[in-house]
Amino acid sequence: MRAGGVIVLVISGVILLALGMWIMPIYSVWQQEQAGRAELVRAEQNRRIAVLEAEARLESERLNAQAEVERARGVAEANAIIADGLGGPEGYLRYLWILALSENRQDVIYVPTEAGLPILEATRGVQQPRSQD
């Protein structure tokens, strides 16, 4: 019986080896197909996420643009009200100039003259040569 048991064991081993050689390629193909499907699902999900993020950025930019337009309208209305109260655009510009002068911490102020051009102190800080008498 020992010889019969060894023969059965050898035949069983050969059958299992043949079965494994037949099943392994099929399993490998199935495994690769499943991995490909998983990668495809992952890529589709990443694409959906990217599209949703782009749509969110677009909506955000639209809302920011609307807010900027509303802010500009408010500034324009405020400027018009102030300009009307100060006698028109010239009065408003003069008012803004006076405000800028009050915020200026410099010792020298250049006052515009004809044609709005300031008289510059070209000789300020330059020592004049002494005349030799």
PDB file of C-alpha atoms in Angstrom, residues 15-67:
ATOM      1  CA  ILE A  15      -2.656  17.209 -11.344  1.00  0.00           C
ATOM      2  CA  LEU A  16      -2.338  20.142  -8.922  1.00  0.00           C
ATOM      3  CA  LEU A  17       0.697  21.422 -10.824  1.00  0.00           C
ATOM      4  CA  ALA A  18      -1.130  21.174 -14.172  1.00  0.00           C
ATOM      5  CA  LEU A  19      -4.206  22.817 -12.671  1.00  0.00           C
ATOM      6  CA  GLY A  20      -2.050  25.614 -11.229  1.00  0.00           C
ATOM      7  CA  MET A  21      -0.311  26.149 -14.574  1.00  0.00           C
ATOM      8  CA  TRP A  22      -3.728  26.404 -16.255  1.00  0.00           C
ATOM      9  CA  ILE A  23      -5.363  28.649 -13.593  1.00  0.00           C
ATOM     10  CA  MET A  24      -2.442  31.054 -12.928  1.00  0.00           C
ATOM     11  CA  PRO A  25      -2.530  32.795 -16.360  1.00  0.00           C
ATOM     12  CA  ILE A  26      -6.306  33.167 -16.100  1.00  0.00           C
ATOM     13  CA  TYR A  27      -5.991  34.559 -12.562  1.00  0.00           C
ATOM     14  CA  SER A  28      -3.208  36.919 -13.648  1.00  0.00           C
ATOM     15  CA  VAL A  29      -5.348  38.310 -16.484  1.00  0.00           C
ATOM     16  CA  TRP A  30      -8.330  38.708 -14.114  1.00  0.00           C
ATOM     17  CA  GLN A  31      -6.144  40.440 -11.528  1.00  0.00           C
ATOM     18  CA  GLN A  32      -4.755  42.872 -14.122  1.00  0.00           C
ATOM     19  CA  GLU A  33      -8.281  43.619 -15.333  1.00  0.00           C
ATOM     20  CA  GLN A  34      -9.413  44.394 -11.801  1.00  0.00           C
ATOM     21  CA  ALA A  35      -6.375  46.617 -11.223  1.00  0.00           C
ATOM     22  CA  GLY A  36      -7.122  48.447 -14.493  1.00  0.00           C
ATOM     23  CA  ARG A  37     -10.744  48.998 -13.478  1.00  0.00           C
ATOM     24  CA  ALA A  38      -9.642  50.336 -10.099  1.00  0.00           C
ATOM     25  CA  GLU A  39      -7.178  52.718 -11.783  1.00  0.00           C
ATOM     26  CA  LEU A  40      -9.895  53.893 -14.201  1.00  0.00           C
ATOM     27  CA  VAL A  41     -12.301  54.586 -11.340  1.00  0.00           C
ATOM     28  CA  ARG A  42      -9.534  56.458  -9.480  1.00  0.00           C
ATOM     29  CA  ALA A  43      -8.750  58.558 -12.592  1.00  0.00           C
ATOM     30  CA  GLU A  44     -12.445  59.380 -13.141  1.00  0.00           C
ATOM     31  CA  GLN A  45     -12.798  60.426  -9.522  1.00  0.00           C
ATOM     32  CA  ASN A  46      -9.688  62.632  -9.725  1.00  0.00           C
ATOM     33  CA  ARG A  47     -11.061  64.230 -12.916  1.00  0.00           C
ATOM     34  CA  ARG A  48     -14.401  64.932 -11.222  1.00  0.00           C
ATOM     35  CA  ILE A  49     -12.588  66.506  -8.285  1.00  0.00           C
ATOM     36  CA  ALA A  50     -10.496  68.696 -10.613  1.00  0.00           C
ATOM     37  CA  VAL A  51     -13.632  69.804 -12.510  1.00  0.00           C
ATOM     38  CA  LEU A  52     -15.459  70.647  -9.281  1.00  0.00           C
ATOM     39  CA  GLU A  53     -12.471  72.626  -7.997  1.00  0.00           C
ATOM     40  CA  ALA A  54     -12.262  74.550 -11.291  1.00  0.00           C
ATOM     41  CA  GLU A  55     -15.999  75.310 -11.151  1.00  0.00           C
ATOM     42  CA  ALA A  56     -15.624  76.534  -7.570  1.00  0.00           C
ATOM     43  CA  ARG A  57     -12.722  78.821  -8.580  1.00  0.00           C
ATOM     44  CA  LEU A  58     -14.769  80.160 -11.508  1.00  0.00           C
ATOM     45  CA  GLU A  59     -17.743  80.913  -9.276  1.00  0.00           C
ATOM     46  CA  SER A  60     -15.449  82.542  -6.731  1.00  0.00           C
ATOM     47  CA  GLU A  61     -13.903  84.773  -9.403  1.00  0.00           C
ATOM     48  CA  ARG A  62     -17.363  85.744 -10.686  1.00  0.00           C
ATOM     49  CA  LEU A  63     -18.445  86.731  -7.196  1.00  0.00           C
ATOM     50  CA  ASN A  64     -15.199  88.638  -6.616  1.00  0.00           C
ATOM     51  CA  ALA A  65     -15.740  90.502  -9.891  1.00  0.00           C
ATOM     52  CA  GLN A  66     -19.303  91.398  -8.880  1.00  0.00           C
ATOM     53  CA  ALA A  67     -18.060  92.622  -5.510  1.00  0.00           C
TER      54      ALA A  67
END
